[in-house]
Coordinates of C-alpha atoms in Angstrom, one line a residue:
Chain A
M1 CA -30.4 -47.2 -28.1
E2 CA -31.4 -48.6 -24.8
D3 CA -27.9 -49.9 -24.3
F4 CA -26.5 -46.5 -25.0
L5 CA -28.6 -45.0 -22.2
S6 CA -28.1 -47.6 -19.5
E7 CA -24.4 -48.0 -20.0
F8 CA -22.0 -45.1 -20.3
P9 CA -20.2 -45.4 -23.6
E10 CA -16.8 -46.1 -22.3
L11 CA -13.5 -46.9 -24.1
S12 CA -12.9 -50.6 -24.6
R13 CA -11.0 -52.4 -21.9
E14 CA -8.2 -53.0 -24.4
T15 CA -7.7 -49.3 -25.2
L16 CA -7.9 -48.3 -21.5
R17 CA -5.2 -50.9 -20.6
F18 CA -3.1 -49.7 -23.4
I19 CA -3.3 -46.1 -22.3
K20 CA -2.5 -46.8 -18.7
K21 CA 0.3 -49.2 -19.6
G22 CA 1.8 -46.7 -22.1
F23 CA 1.6 -43.9 -19.5
D24 CA 3.2 -46.0 -16.8
A25 CA 5.9 -47.3 -19.2
S26 CA 6.9 -43.8 -20.3
Y27 CA 7.0 -42.5 -16.8
R28 CA 9.1 -45.5 -15.8
A29 CA 11.4 -44.8 -18.6
F30 CA 11.6 -41.2 -17.5
S31 CA 12.4 -42.1 -14.0
R32 CA 15.0 -44.6 -15.0
E33 CA 16.6 -42.0 -17.2
Y34 CA 16.5 -39.0 -14.9
G35 CA 15.9 -40.5 -11.4
D36 CA 19.5 -40.3 -10.4
T37 CA 19.9 -36.7 -11.7
I38 CA 16.8 -35.6 -9.8
E39 CA 18.0 -37.4 -6.7
A40 CA 21.3 -35.6 -7.0
V41 CA 19.5 -32.3 -7.0
F42 CA 18.0 -33.1 -3.7
D43 CA 21.3 -34.3 -2.1
P44 CA 22.0 -31.0 -0.3
V45 CA 18.6 -31.1 1.2
L46 CA 19.1 -34.7 2.3
Y47 CA 22.5 -33.9 3.9
F48 CA 21.0 -31.0 5.7
L49 CA 18.0 -33.0 6.9
V50 CA 20.2 -35.9 8.1
W51 CA 22.5 -33.4 9.8
F52 CA 19.7 -31.6 11.5
E53 CA 18.1 -34.9 12.7
K54 CA 21.4 -36.2 14.0
L55 CA 22.0 -32.9 15.8
L56 CA 18.6 -33.1 17.6
Q57 CA 19.0 -36.8 18.4
N58 CA 22.6 -36.9 19.4
S59 CA 22.9 -33.8 21.5
P60 CA 22.2 -34.3 25.2
W61 CA 18.5 -34.0 25.6
P62 CA 18.6 -31.3 28.3
I63 CA 20.4 -29.0 25.9
V64 CA 18.0 -29.6 23.1
L65 CA 15.1 -29.1 25.5
I66 CA 16.5 -25.8 26.7
C67 CA 17.1 -24.6 23.2
F68 CA 13.5 -25.5 22.3
L69 CA 12.2 -23.7 25.3
A70 CA 14.3 -20.7 24.5
V71 CA 13.0 -20.6 20.9
I72 CA 9.4 -21.1 22.2
Y73 CA 9.8 -18.3 24.8
F74 CA 11.3 -15.8 22.4
G75 CA 8.8 -16.7 19.7
S76 CA 5.7 -16.4 21.9
R77 CA 6.9 -14.2 24.8
K78 CA 4.4 -16.1 26.9
I79 CA 5.5 -17.9 30.0
S80 CA 2.4 -20.1 30.0
V81 CA 3.1 -21.5 26.5
T82 CA 6.7 -22.1 27.5
I83 CA 5.8 -24.0 30.7
G84 CA 3.1 -26.0 28.8
S85 CA 5.7 -27.0 26.2
L86 CA 8.2 -28.0 28.9
F87 CA 5.6 -30.5 30.4
A88 CA 4.7 -31.7 26.9
F89 CA 8.3 -32.5 26.1
L90 CA 8.9 -34.1 29.5
L91 CA 5.9 -36.4 29.0
I92 CA 7.0 -37.2 25.5
G93 CA 10.5 -38.1 26.8
I94 CA 9.2 -40.2 29.7
F95 CA 6.9 -42.2 27.5
G96 CA 9.9 -43.1 25.3
M97 CA 9.1 -41.0 22.2
W98 CA 12.0 -38.5 22.4
E99 CA 13.9 -39.9 19.5
D100 CA 10.9 -40.1 17.2
T101 CA 9.8 -36.7 18.2
M102 CA 13.2 -35.3 17.3
S103 CA 12.9 -36.9 13.8
T104 CA 9.5 -35.4 13.3
V105 CA 10.6 -32.0 14.5
S106 CA 13.6 -32.1 12.1
I107 CA 11.5 -33.1 9.1
I108 CA 8.8 -30.6 9.9
G109 CA 11.5 -27.9 10.3
V110 CA 13.1 -28.7 7.0
C111 CA 9.8 -28.9 5.2
T112 CA 8.7 -25.6 6.7
M113 CA 11.9 -23.9 5.6
L114 CA 11.6 -25.4 2.1
S115 CA 8.0 -24.3 1.9
I116 CA 8.8 -20.8 3.0
G117 CA 11.8 -20.6 0.7
I118 CA 9.8 -21.7 -2.4
G119 CA 6.3 -20.5 -1.4
I120 CA 7.0 -16.9 -0.7
P121 CA 8.7 -16.2 -4.0
V122 CA 6.0 -18.0 -5.9
G123 CA 3.4 -16.1 -4.0
V124 CA 5.1 -12.8 -4.8
L125 CA 5.2 -13.8 -8.5
M126 CA 1.5 -14.6 -8.4
A127 CA 0.7 -11.3 -6.9
K128 CA 2.8 -9.4 -9.5
S129 CA 1.5 -11.2 -12.6
E130 CA -2.0 -12.0 -13.5
R131 CA -0.8 -14.7 -15.8
A132 CA 1.2 -16.4 -13.1
Q133 CA -1.9 -16.3 -10.9
R134 CA -4.0 -17.9 -13.7
I135 CA -1.4 -20.7 -14.1
C136 CA -0.7 -21.3 -10.4
T137 CA -4.2 -21.3 -9.0
P138 CA -5.4 -24.6 -10.7
I139 CA -2.1 -26.2 -9.8
L140 CA -2.5 -25.3 -6.2
D141 CA -6.1 -26.6 -6.3
V142 CA -4.8 -29.9 -7.5
M143 CA -2.1 -30.0 -4.9
Q144 CA -4.5 -29.4 -2.1
T145 CA -7.3 -31.8 -3.3
M146 CA -5.5 -34.6 -4.9
P147 CA -5.4 -37.5 -2.4
S148 CA -1.8 -37.6 -1.2
F149 CA -1.5 -41.3 -1.9
V150 CA -1.8 -40.5 -5.6
Y151 CA 1.2 -38.3 -5.8
L152 CA 3.1 -40.6 -3.5
I153 CA 3.1 -43.2 -6.4
P154 CA 5.2 -41.2 -8.9
V155 CA 7.4 -39.7 -6.2
V156 CA 8.3 -43.2 -5.0
M157 CA 8.7 -44.4 -8.6
L158 CA 11.1 -41.6 -9.2
L159 CA 13.1 -41.5 -6.0
G160 CA 12.3 -44.7 -4.3
I161 CA 11.5 -45.0 -0.6
G162 CA 13.2 -42.7 1.9
K163 CA 13.5 -39.3 3.4
I164 CA 13.5 -37.2 0.2
P165 CA 10.4 -38.6 -1.3
G166 CA 8.7 -38.2 2.1
L167 CA 9.9 -34.6 2.3
L168 CA 8.6 -33.9 -1.2
A169 CA 5.2 -35.4 -0.4
V170 CA 5.0 -33.3 2.7
V171 CA 6.1 -30.1 0.9
I172 CA 3.6 -30.7 -2.0
Y173 CA 0.8 -31.0 0.6
A174 CA 1.9 -28.2 2.9
I175 CA 3.1 -25.5 0.5
P176 CA -0.2 -24.2 -1.0
P177 CA -1.4 -22.1 2.0
I178 CA 1.8 -20.1 2.2
I179 CA 1.7 -19.5 -1.6
R180 CA -1.9 -18.5 -1.5
L181 CA -1.6 -16.3 1.6
T182 CA 1.5 -14.5 0.3
N183 CA -0.4 -13.7 -2.9
L184 CA -3.4 -12.6 -0.9
G185 CA -1.4 -10.5 1.5
I186 CA 0.4 -8.6 -1.2
R187 CA -2.7 -8.1 -3.2
E188 CA -4.5 -6.7 -0.1
V189 CA -1.9 -4.0 0.6
D190 CA -3.6 -0.6 0.7
K191 CA -3.7 0.9 -2.8
E192 CA -3.1 4.4 -1.4
V193 CA 0.1 3.3 0.4
L194 CA 1.4 1.7 -2.8
E195 CA 0.5 4.9 -4.6
A196 CA 2.5 6.8 -2.0
A197 CA 5.5 4.6 -2.6
D198 CA 5.1 5.3 -6.3
A199 CA 4.8 9.0 -5.7
F200 CA 8.0 9.0 -3.8
G201 CA 9.8 7.3 -6.7
A202 CA 10.2 3.8 -5.2
N203 CA 11.3 1.2 -7.8
P204 CA 9.6 -2.2 -7.9
R205 CA 12.2 -3.8 -5.7
Q206 CA 11.9 -1.1 -3.0
K207 CA 8.2 -1.3 -3.2
L208 CA 8.3 -5.1 -2.6
F209 CA 10.8 -5.1 0.2
Q210 CA 9.8 -1.8 2.0
V211 CA 6.1 -1.8 1.5
Q212 CA 4.4 -4.9 0.1
L213 CA 6.2 -7.7 2.0
P214 CA 6.2 -5.9 5.4
L215 CA 2.5 -5.0 5.1
A216 CA 1.6 -8.6 3.9
L217 CA 3.7 -10.1 6.8
P218 CA 0.8 -10.9 9.1
T219 CA -1.1 -12.7 6.3
I220 CA 2.1 -14.5 5.2
F221 CA 2.5 -15.6 8.8
A222 CA -1.0 -17.0 8.9
G223 CA 0.2 -19.0 5.8
I224 CA 3.3 -20.3 7.6
N225 CA 1.2 -21.4 10.5
Q226 CA -1.1 -23.4 8.3
T227 CA 1.8 -24.8 6.4
I228 CA 3.3 -26.1 9.6
M229 CA 0.0 -27.6 10.7
M230 CA -0.5 -29.3 7.3
A231 CA 3.1 -30.7 7.4
L232 CA 2.4 -32.3 10.7
A233 CA -0.8 -33.8 9.4
M234 CA 1.3 -35.5 6.7
V235 CA 3.8 -37.2 9.1
V236 CA 1.8 -40.5 9.3
I237 CA 1.4 -40.7 5.5
A238 CA 5.0 -39.8 4.9
S239 CA 6.0 -42.6 7.3
M240 CA 4.5 -45.0 4.8
I241 CA 7.4 -44.3 2.5
G242 CA 10.1 -44.5 5.0
V243 CA 10.2 -41.2 6.8
K244 CA 11.2 -41.8 10.4
G245 CA 9.4 -40.1 13.3
L246 CA 6.2 -40.3 15.2
G247 CA 4.4 -41.5 12.1
Q248 CA 6.0 -44.9 12.0
P249 CA 4.8 -46.1 15.4
V250 CA 1.3 -44.9 14.5
L251 CA 1.5 -46.9 11.3
K252 CA 2.7 -49.9 13.2
A253 CA -0.1 -49.5 15.7
I254 CA -2.7 -49.4 12.9
T255 CA -1.4 -52.6 11.3
N256 CA -1.1 -54.5 14.6
Q257 CA -4.0 -53.0 16.4
Y258 CA -1.9 -51.5 19.3
F259 CA -4.4 -48.9 20.5
A260 CA -2.2 -47.5 23.3
M261 CA 0.8 -47.1 21.1
G262 CA -1.2 -45.3 18.5
L263 CA -2.7 -43.1 21.1
F264 CA 0.6 -42.1 22.7
N265 CA 2.3 -41.2 19.5
G266 CA -0.9 -39.5 18.2
L267 CA -0.9 -37.4 21.3
A268 CA 2.7 -36.5 20.9
I269 CA 1.9 -35.3 17.4
V270 CA -1.0 -33.3 18.8
A271 CA 1.3 -31.8 21.4
L272 CA 3.8 -30.7 18.8
A273 CA 1.0 -29.2 16.7
I274 CA -0.3 -27.2 19.6
I275 CA 3.2 -25.9 20.4
F276 CA 4.0 -25.0 16.8
D277 CA 0.6 -23.3 16.5
R278 CA 0.8 -21.2 19.6
V279 CA 4.3 -20.1 19.0
S280 CA 3.9 -19.2 15.4
Q281 CA 0.5 -17.5 16.1
S282 CA 1.7 -15.4 18.9
F283 CA 4.8 -14.5 17.0
G284 CA 2.6 -13.5 14.0
H285 CA 0.4 -11.5 16.3
R286 CA 3.3 -9.7 17.9
I287 CA 4.8 -8.5 14.6
Q288 CA 1.6 -6.8 13.8
Q289 CA 0.8 -5.4 17.2
H290 CA 1.7 -1.8 16.3
R291 CA -1.1 -1.9 13.7
S292 CA -3.8 -2.5 16.2
G293 CA -2.4 0.1 18.6
S294 CA -2.1 -2.2 21.5
R295 CA 1.5 -1.4 22.3
E296 CA 2.1 1.8 24.1
Chain B
M1 CA 6.2 38.2 -12.7
S2 CA 6.6 34.6 -11.6
E3 CA 7.5 31.8 -13.8
I4 CA 5.2 29.0 -14.9
K5 CA 6.2 25.9 -13.1
I6 CA 3.7 23.3 -14.3
Q7 CA 2.0 23.6 -17.6
I8 CA -1.0 21.3 -18.3
K9 CA -1.9 21.4 -22.0
N10 CA -5.0 19.9 -23.7
L11 CA -5.1 17.0 -21.2
Y12 CA -7.7 14.3 -21.7
K13 CA -8.3 11.2 -19.7
I14 CA -10.8 8.6 -20.6
F15 CA -11.2 5.4 -18.6
G16 CA -12.3 2.3 -20.4
K17 CA -11.3 -0.5 -22.8
N18 CA -10.4 1.6 -25.8
P19 CA -9.7 5.1 -24.7
K20 CA -8.1 6.2 -28.0
S21 CA -11.3 5.6 -30.0
A22 CA -13.4 7.2 -27.3
L23 CA -11.1 10.2 -27.4
E24 CA -12.1 10.9 -31.0
Q25 CA -15.7 10.8 -29.9
V26 CA -15.0 13.3 -27.1
K27 CA -13.2 15.6 -29.4
D28 CA -16.1 15.4 -31.7
G29 CA -18.3 16.7 -28.9
V30 CA -19.8 13.7 -27.3
N31 CA -20.5 14.5 -23.6
K32 CA -19.8 12.5 -20.5
D33 CA -23.3 10.9 -20.1
E34 CA -23.5 10.0 -23.8
L35 CA -20.0 8.5 -23.7
L36 CA -20.8 6.3 -20.8
E37 CA -24.2 5.2 -22.2
K38 CA -23.2 4.6 -25.8
H39 CA -19.5 3.7 -25.6
N40 CA -19.2 2.5 -22.1
H41 CA -16.2 4.8 -21.4
V42 CA -15.9 7.2 -18.5
L43 CA -14.7 10.7 -19.3
G44 CA -12.2 11.6 -16.6
L45 CA -10.8 14.9 -17.9
K46 CA -11.6 16.9 -20.9
D47 CA -9.3 19.4 -22.5
I48 CA -7.7 20.7 -19.3
N49 CA -5.4 23.6 -19.7
L50 CA -3.8 25.0 -16.6
D51 CA -0.7 27.0 -16.0
I52 CA 0.6 26.8 -12.4
K53 CA 2.9 29.5 -11.3
E54 CA 6.1 28.9 -9.4
K55 CA 5.9 29.4 -5.6
S56 CA 2.1 29.7 -5.6
I57 CA -0.7 27.6 -4.2
Q58 CA -3.0 26.4 -7.0
V59 CA -6.2 24.9 -5.7
V60 CA -8.2 22.6 -7.8
M61 CA -11.7 22.3 -6.5
G62 CA -14.6 20.2 -7.5
L63 CA -17.1 17.7 -6.0
S64 CA -16.5 14.0 -6.0
G65 CA -16.3 12.6 -9.5
S66 CA -15.2 15.9 -11.0
G67 CA -11.8 14.5 -11.9
K68 CA -9.7 16.6 -9.5
S69 CA -7.9 13.7 -8.0
T70 CA -7.3 12.3 -11.5
L71 CA -5.9 15.6 -12.5
I72 CA -3.3 15.9 -9.7
R73 CA -2.1 12.3 -10.4
H74 CA -1.2 13.4 -13.9
I75 CA 1.3 15.8 -12.6
N76 CA 3.6 13.1 -11.2
R77 CA 2.2 10.6 -13.7
L78 CA 0.6 8.2 -11.3
I79 CA -2.1 8.1 -14.0
E80 CA -1.2 8.1 -17.7
P81 CA -3.3 10.5 -19.8
T82 CA -5.2 9.6 -22.9
D83 CA -4.0 12.7 -24.7
G84 CA -2.2 16.0 -23.9
S85 CA 0.9 17.0 -22.1
V86 CA 2.2 17.9 -18.7
I87 CA 5.3 20.1 -18.7
V88 CA 7.2 20.7 -15.6
D89 CA 10.2 23.1 -15.8
G90 CA 10.1 22.8 -19.6
E91 CA 10.3 19.0 -19.5
D92 CA 7.4 16.8 -20.6
V93 CA 6.6 14.4 -17.7
L94 CA 4.8 12.1 -20.1
K95 CA 7.8 11.5 -22.2
M96 CA 10.1 10.5 -19.4
S97 CA 11.5 7.0 -19.2
D98 CA 10.8 4.9 -16.1
E99 CA 14.1 5.8 -14.6
S100 CA 13.9 9.5 -15.1
L101 CA 10.3 9.5 -14.0
R102 CA 11.4 7.9 -10.7
D103 CA 14.1 10.5 -10.4
F104 CA 11.6 13.2 -11.1
R105 CA 9.3 11.9 -8.4
R106 CA 12.1 11.5 -6.0
K107 CA 13.7 14.9 -6.4
K108 CA 11.0 17.3 -7.7
T109 CA 7.7 16.3 -6.3
A110 CA 6.2 15.1 -3.0
M111 CA 2.7 14.1 -2.3
V112 CA 0.3 14.2 0.6
F113 CA -2.7 11.9 0.5
Q114 CA -6.2 12.1 1.7
R115 CA -6.1 9.0 3.9
F116 CA -2.5 9.7 4.9
A117 CA -1.1 6.6 3.3
L118 CA 1.5 6.1 6.0
L119 CA 3.4 2.8 6.5
P120 CA 1.8 1.2 9.5
H121 CA 4.9 -0.9 10.3
K122 CA 7.2 2.1 10.5
T123 CA 7.5 4.7 13.2
V124 CA 6.8 8.4 12.6
L125 CA 10.6 8.9 12.1
E126 CA 10.9 6.1 9.6
N127 CA 7.8 7.2 7.8
T128 CA 9.3 10.7 7.5
M129 CA 12.5 9.3 6.2
F130 CA 10.8 7.1 3.6
G131 CA 11.4 9.4 0.6
L132 CA 15.1 9.7 1.6
H133 CA 15.5 6.0 2.0
I134 CA 14.1 5.5 -1.4
Q135 CA 16.7 8.0 -2.7
K136 CA 19.3 6.1 -0.7
V137 CA 20.3 9.2 1.2
D138 CA 22.9 8.5 3.9
E139 CA 21.2 7.4 7.1
K140 CA 22.6 10.0 9.3
E141 CA 21.7 12.9 7.0
A142 CA 18.2 11.4 6.5
N143 CA 17.7 11.2 10.2
T144 CA 18.7 14.9 10.7
R145 CA 16.5 16.1 7.9
A146 CA 13.5 14.1 9.0
R147 CA 13.8 15.2 12.6
R148 CA 13.9 18.8 11.5
W149 CA 10.6 18.5 9.7
I150 CA 9.0 16.4 12.4
D151 CA 9.8 19.2 14.7
R152 CA 8.6 21.8 12.3
V153 CA 5.1 20.2 12.0
G154 CA 4.9 20.0 15.8
L155 CA 5.4 16.3 16.3
S156 CA 8.6 16.4 18.4
G157 CA 8.5 13.6 21.0
Y158 CA 6.4 11.4 18.7
E159 CA 9.3 10.1 16.6
E160 CA 9.2 6.6 17.8
K161 CA 5.4 6.2 17.8
Y162 CA 3.6 4.2 15.2
P163 CA 1.0 5.9 13.0
Q164 CA -1.9 3.9 14.6
H165 CA -1.2 5.6 17.9
L166 CA -1.7 9.1 16.5
S167 CA -4.9 11.0 15.8
G168 CA -5.9 11.7 12.2
G169 CA -4.5 15.3 12.4
M170 CA -1.2 14.1 13.8
Q171 CA -1.0 11.4 11.1
Q172 CA -1.4 14.0 8.5
R173 CA 1.3 16.0 10.0
V174 CA 3.5 13.0 9.5
G175 CA 2.3 12.9 5.9
L176 CA 3.2 16.5 5.5
A177 CA 6.6 16.1 7.2
R178 CA 7.3 13.1 4.9
A179 CA 6.5 15.3 1.9
L180 CA 8.6 18.2 3.1
T181 CA 11.6 16.1 4.1
N182 CA 11.8 15.1 0.4
D183 CA 12.5 18.7 -0.3
G184 CA 10.9 18.8 -3.8
E185 CA 9.9 22.1 -5.3
I186 CA 6.4 20.8 -6.0
L187 CA 4.0 19.7 -3.3
L188 CA 1.0 17.8 -4.4
M189 CA -1.8 17.6 -1.9
D190 CA -4.7 15.4 -2.7
E191 CA -7.6 16.4 -0.4
A192 CA -4.9 16.4 2.3
F193 CA -7.1 17.8 5.0
S194 CA -10.5 16.5 3.9
A195 CA -10.5 13.6 6.3
L196 CA -9.8 15.7 9.3
D197 CA -12.2 17.3 11.8
P198 CA -13.0 21.0 11.1
L199 CA -10.9 22.4 13.9
I200 CA -7.9 20.3 13.1
R201 CA -8.4 21.0 9.4
K202 CA -8.2 24.7 10.3
D203 CA -5.0 24.1 12.2
M204 CA -3.4 22.2 9.3
Q205 CA -4.4 24.9 6.9
D206 CA -2.7 27.5 9.1
I207 CA 0.4 25.3 9.3
L208 CA 0.5 24.9 5.5
L209 CA 0.1 28.7 5.0
E210 CA 2.8 29.4 7.6
L211 CA 5.2 27.0 6.0
Q212 CA 4.4 28.3 2.5
D213 CA 5.3 31.8 3.7
E214 CA 8.9 30.6 4.3
L215 CA 9.3 27.7 1.9
H216 CA 7.6 29.1 -1.3
K217 CA 6.9 25.7 -2.8
T218 CA 4.7 25.2 -5.8
V219 CA 1.7 23.7 -4.2
V220 CA -1.2 22.0 -6.0
F221 CA -4.0 21.5 -3.6
I222 CA -7.1 19.5 -4.2
T223 CA -10.2 20.0 -2.2
H224 CA -14.0 19.8 -2.4
D225 CA -14.4 22.5 0.2
L226 CA -14.9 26.0 -1.1
D227 CA -14.0 27.7 2.1
E228 CA -10.7 25.8 2.2
A229 CA -10.0 26.6 -1.4
L230 CA -10.7 30.3 -0.8
K231 CA -8.5 30.4 2.3
I232 CA -5.5 28.6 0.9
G233 CA -5.5 29.2 -2.8
D234 CA -3.5 31.9 -4.6
R235 CA -5.5 30.7 -7.6
I236 CA -8.5 28.3 -7.8
A237 CA -9.5 26.1 -10.7
I238 CA -13.0 24.7 -10.6
L239 CA -13.6 21.3 -12.1
K240 CA -17.0 19.8 -13.0
D241 CA -17.5 16.5 -14.7
G242 CA -13.9 16.6 -15.9
I243 CA -14.2 20.0 -17.5
M244 CA -12.6 23.1 -16.0
D245 CA -15.4 25.7 -15.5
Q246 CA -13.3 28.6 -14.3
E247 CA -9.8 29.4 -13.1
G248 CA -8.7 32.6 -11.4
I249 CA -7.8 34.2 -8.1
P250 CA -10.4 33.6 -5.3
A251 CA -11.8 37.1 -5.4
D252 CA -12.5 36.9 -9.2
I253 CA -14.3 33.6 -8.8
L254 CA -16.4 35.1 -6.0
L255 CA -17.1 38.4 -7.7
S256 CA -17.6 37.2 -11.3
P257 CA -18.5 33.5 -11.5
K258 CA -18.5 32.4 -15.1
T259 CA -21.0 29.5 -15.1
Q260 CA -24.1 28.7 -13.2
Y261 CA -22.3 25.9 -11.5
V262 CA -19.7 28.2 -10.0
K263 CA -22.4 30.8 -9.2
D264 CA -24.3 28.2 -7.2
F265 CA -21.1 27.2 -5.5
V266 CA -20.1 30.6 -4.3
E267 CA -23.5 31.9 -3.5
D268 CA -23.4 31.3 0.2
V269 CA -19.8 32.3 0.8
N270 CA -19.2 35.0 3.3
R271 CA -17.4 37.4 1.1
A272 CA -16.1 39.5 3.9
R273 CA -14.0 36.6 5.1
V274 CA -12.6 35.7 1.7
I275 CA -12.0 39.0 -0.1
K276 CA -8.9 40.9 0.8
A277 CA -8.5 44.7 0.4
K278 CA -6.0 44.2 -2.5
H279 CA -8.6 42.3 -4.5
I280 CA -11.1 45.1 -4.8
M281 CA -8.9 48.2 -4.5
S282 CA -8.7 50.7 -7.3
E283 CA -5.7 52.6 -8.5
L284 CA -4.8 55.7 -6.5
N285 CA -5.5 59.0 -8.1
G286 CA -5.1 61.8 -5.6
Q287 CA -7.6 60.7 -3.0
D288 CA -8.3 62.9 -0.2
R289 CA -6.4 61.7 2.8
D290 CA -8.5 63.5 5.4
N291 CA -10.4 61.1 7.4
A292 CA -9.1 58.2 5.4
M293 CA -8.5 54.8 7.0
V294 CA -5.4 52.8 6.3
V295 CA -5.7 49.0 5.7
D296 CA -3.2 46.4 4.9
Q297 CA -3.5 44.8 1.4
D298 CA -3.8 41.3 2.9
D299 CA -6.5 42.2 5.3
F300 CA -9.8 40.5 4.8
I301 CA -12.9 42.8 4.7
D302 CA -14.2 41.5 8.0
R303 CA -11.0 42.7 9.7
F304 CA -11.8 46.3 9.1
I305 CA -15.5 46.4 8.3
D306 CA -16.5 47.2 11.9
K307 CA -14.1 50.1 12.0
V308 CA -15.4 51.4 8.7
I309 CA -18.9 51.4 10.1
S310 CA -18.0 53.1 13.4
D311 CA -15.4 55.6 12.0
K312 CA -17.1 56.4 8.7
P313 CA -13.9 57.2 6.8
S314 CA -14.1 59.0 3.5
C315 CA -12.2 56.2 1.9
L316 CA -9.7 53.4 2.6
I317 CA -6.1 53.6 1.6
V318 CA -4.5 50.2 1.0
K319 CA -0.9 49.7 1.9
N320 CA 1.5 46.8 1.3
K321 CA 4.0 45.3 3.7
N322 CA 6.6 48.0 3.2
N323 CA 4.0 50.6 4.1
D324 CA 3.7 51.9 0.5
E325 CA 0.3 53.1 -0.6
I326 CA -0.7 50.9 -3.4
G327 CA -4.4 51.6 -3.9
Y328 CA -7.7 52.9 -2.5
L329 CA -11.1 51.6 -1.8
S330 CA -14.2 53.6 -1.6
T331 CA -16.9 52.8 1.0
K332 CA -19.4 52.7 -1.9
R333 CA -17.5 49.9 -3.6
L334 CA -17.2 48.1 -0.3
S335 CA -20.9 48.1 0.3
E336 CA -21.5 46.9 -3.2
I337 CA -19.2 44.0 -2.8
L338 CA -20.9 43.0 0.5
K339 CA -24.4 43.4 -0.8
R340 CA -23.7 40.9 -3.6

């Protein structure tokens, strides 16, 4: 009795080992069986990612920089943000991090596009169906709280080391906010406006595209902003499984105790984060300006 | 004389988990409070019967919780009833398929909402075209039609503004223009003017009456304001706790309220401003025309009462728009009405 209270009655070591081994073995079998097929599915994404990365790295840097600044200006419509970004990119280049930064920008860009492409439809589905919401919410909870190293293991087992596993890890980590906020944004749409759409005979498709999505757009945009931020936070972890970019020098700096190297690359990540954040925020703000009545 | 456009028959609406079983209770005579207490269901509407005439304004009046907004939403089936039928132009709205219901909503009805329910991301013009976009009307035609109604409700020059930049009254003009652009025969107005300031409300009421004079829509107008009901309604239905207390022309409701509830409601109304000559006139039978005063059938009592007092006519002759004599009104009857 005393034993029972002081020690938690756990499974025997044998049984535990058996369970874990069995689990691993069956997963390994699965990955051997389907690994190639699954890899093939991601091939188009890989091609695009590689093409995008090469495009950013091999084009003359002034052209890339001008394109970036143009996007930043048209996104934010703020001259201060544009000039700040110009200096940030110049510093990044001068300190020898241009190439790595381009890699990071390309993977963040592709991850964000993937997250938007998958996340918005899933969010819409969740908003439309209570059952989908009941199923998705716990999955999203797991995705957001499960330490990313844990799901790196099966991803690496399945697809090995490289860009695609890194991309998957980043997307898994970064996609929940956009799904959640799309769902929230659509559910928050004024009931009376929806009723008006019904009263004028809108079908579900017209309601979604003409009423719900446009009205949810500011909230969806907050989700996109968070998704980008979270993707950036994952670069270092993703570099552990072979994703090139600013994460790799940081990883090298950790293992070799190169403080300055870590700091420079860390600051470059911070600079990217601030630029992405300001641009996406002011863009999000701009598309909802007519709601607050600030445009005359 | 005029056809019945909308016929509501034995309509019941019960909110709750198992409305069908609660319906039996209600039909057996369980009242609203008892239903809520014992069965945890809310009685929305009970045995509503209402015939709405073509080209008239039917007001449904009641305080909040009386079920008036629930009732209007049954006409275009935004709410499914528990029992009963809603027949528009001989067709039961409740039996329509999804597709034909959408078609019915697109072509036959249009609705104006209490809190406007405009799309904040669209301009006044785009909002007005909303119904036509839903119907996939050609862009150019939609544009012309929308502009015509924007102009008609007095919003020319505001086409490119967003709703947030407009005052409440102007927003509701957009709501009205959106509904009129749809060109349905039935206009459903759910407390359309209740959220507006009194002066603007009066403006909007005048606009509605003016438009109705030329458009002759079948209007169902929900309000909690008796003065508004009396001003606008060709007929008024009074709802209380989901039950229709009385239905009739405004003058009837004022002059012979059927229940204590209606009586309390109409007690403080200034009758002179609500009752028209035609409501209280009697049939002509050779009245003496010497010293008689002529009034228009649509004149309210307060339009001619001062003249009656100063001129002391023997009686009043009521004429219609074509100047035909259609009735008379004795001064004795007039003073009875005003004394209440």
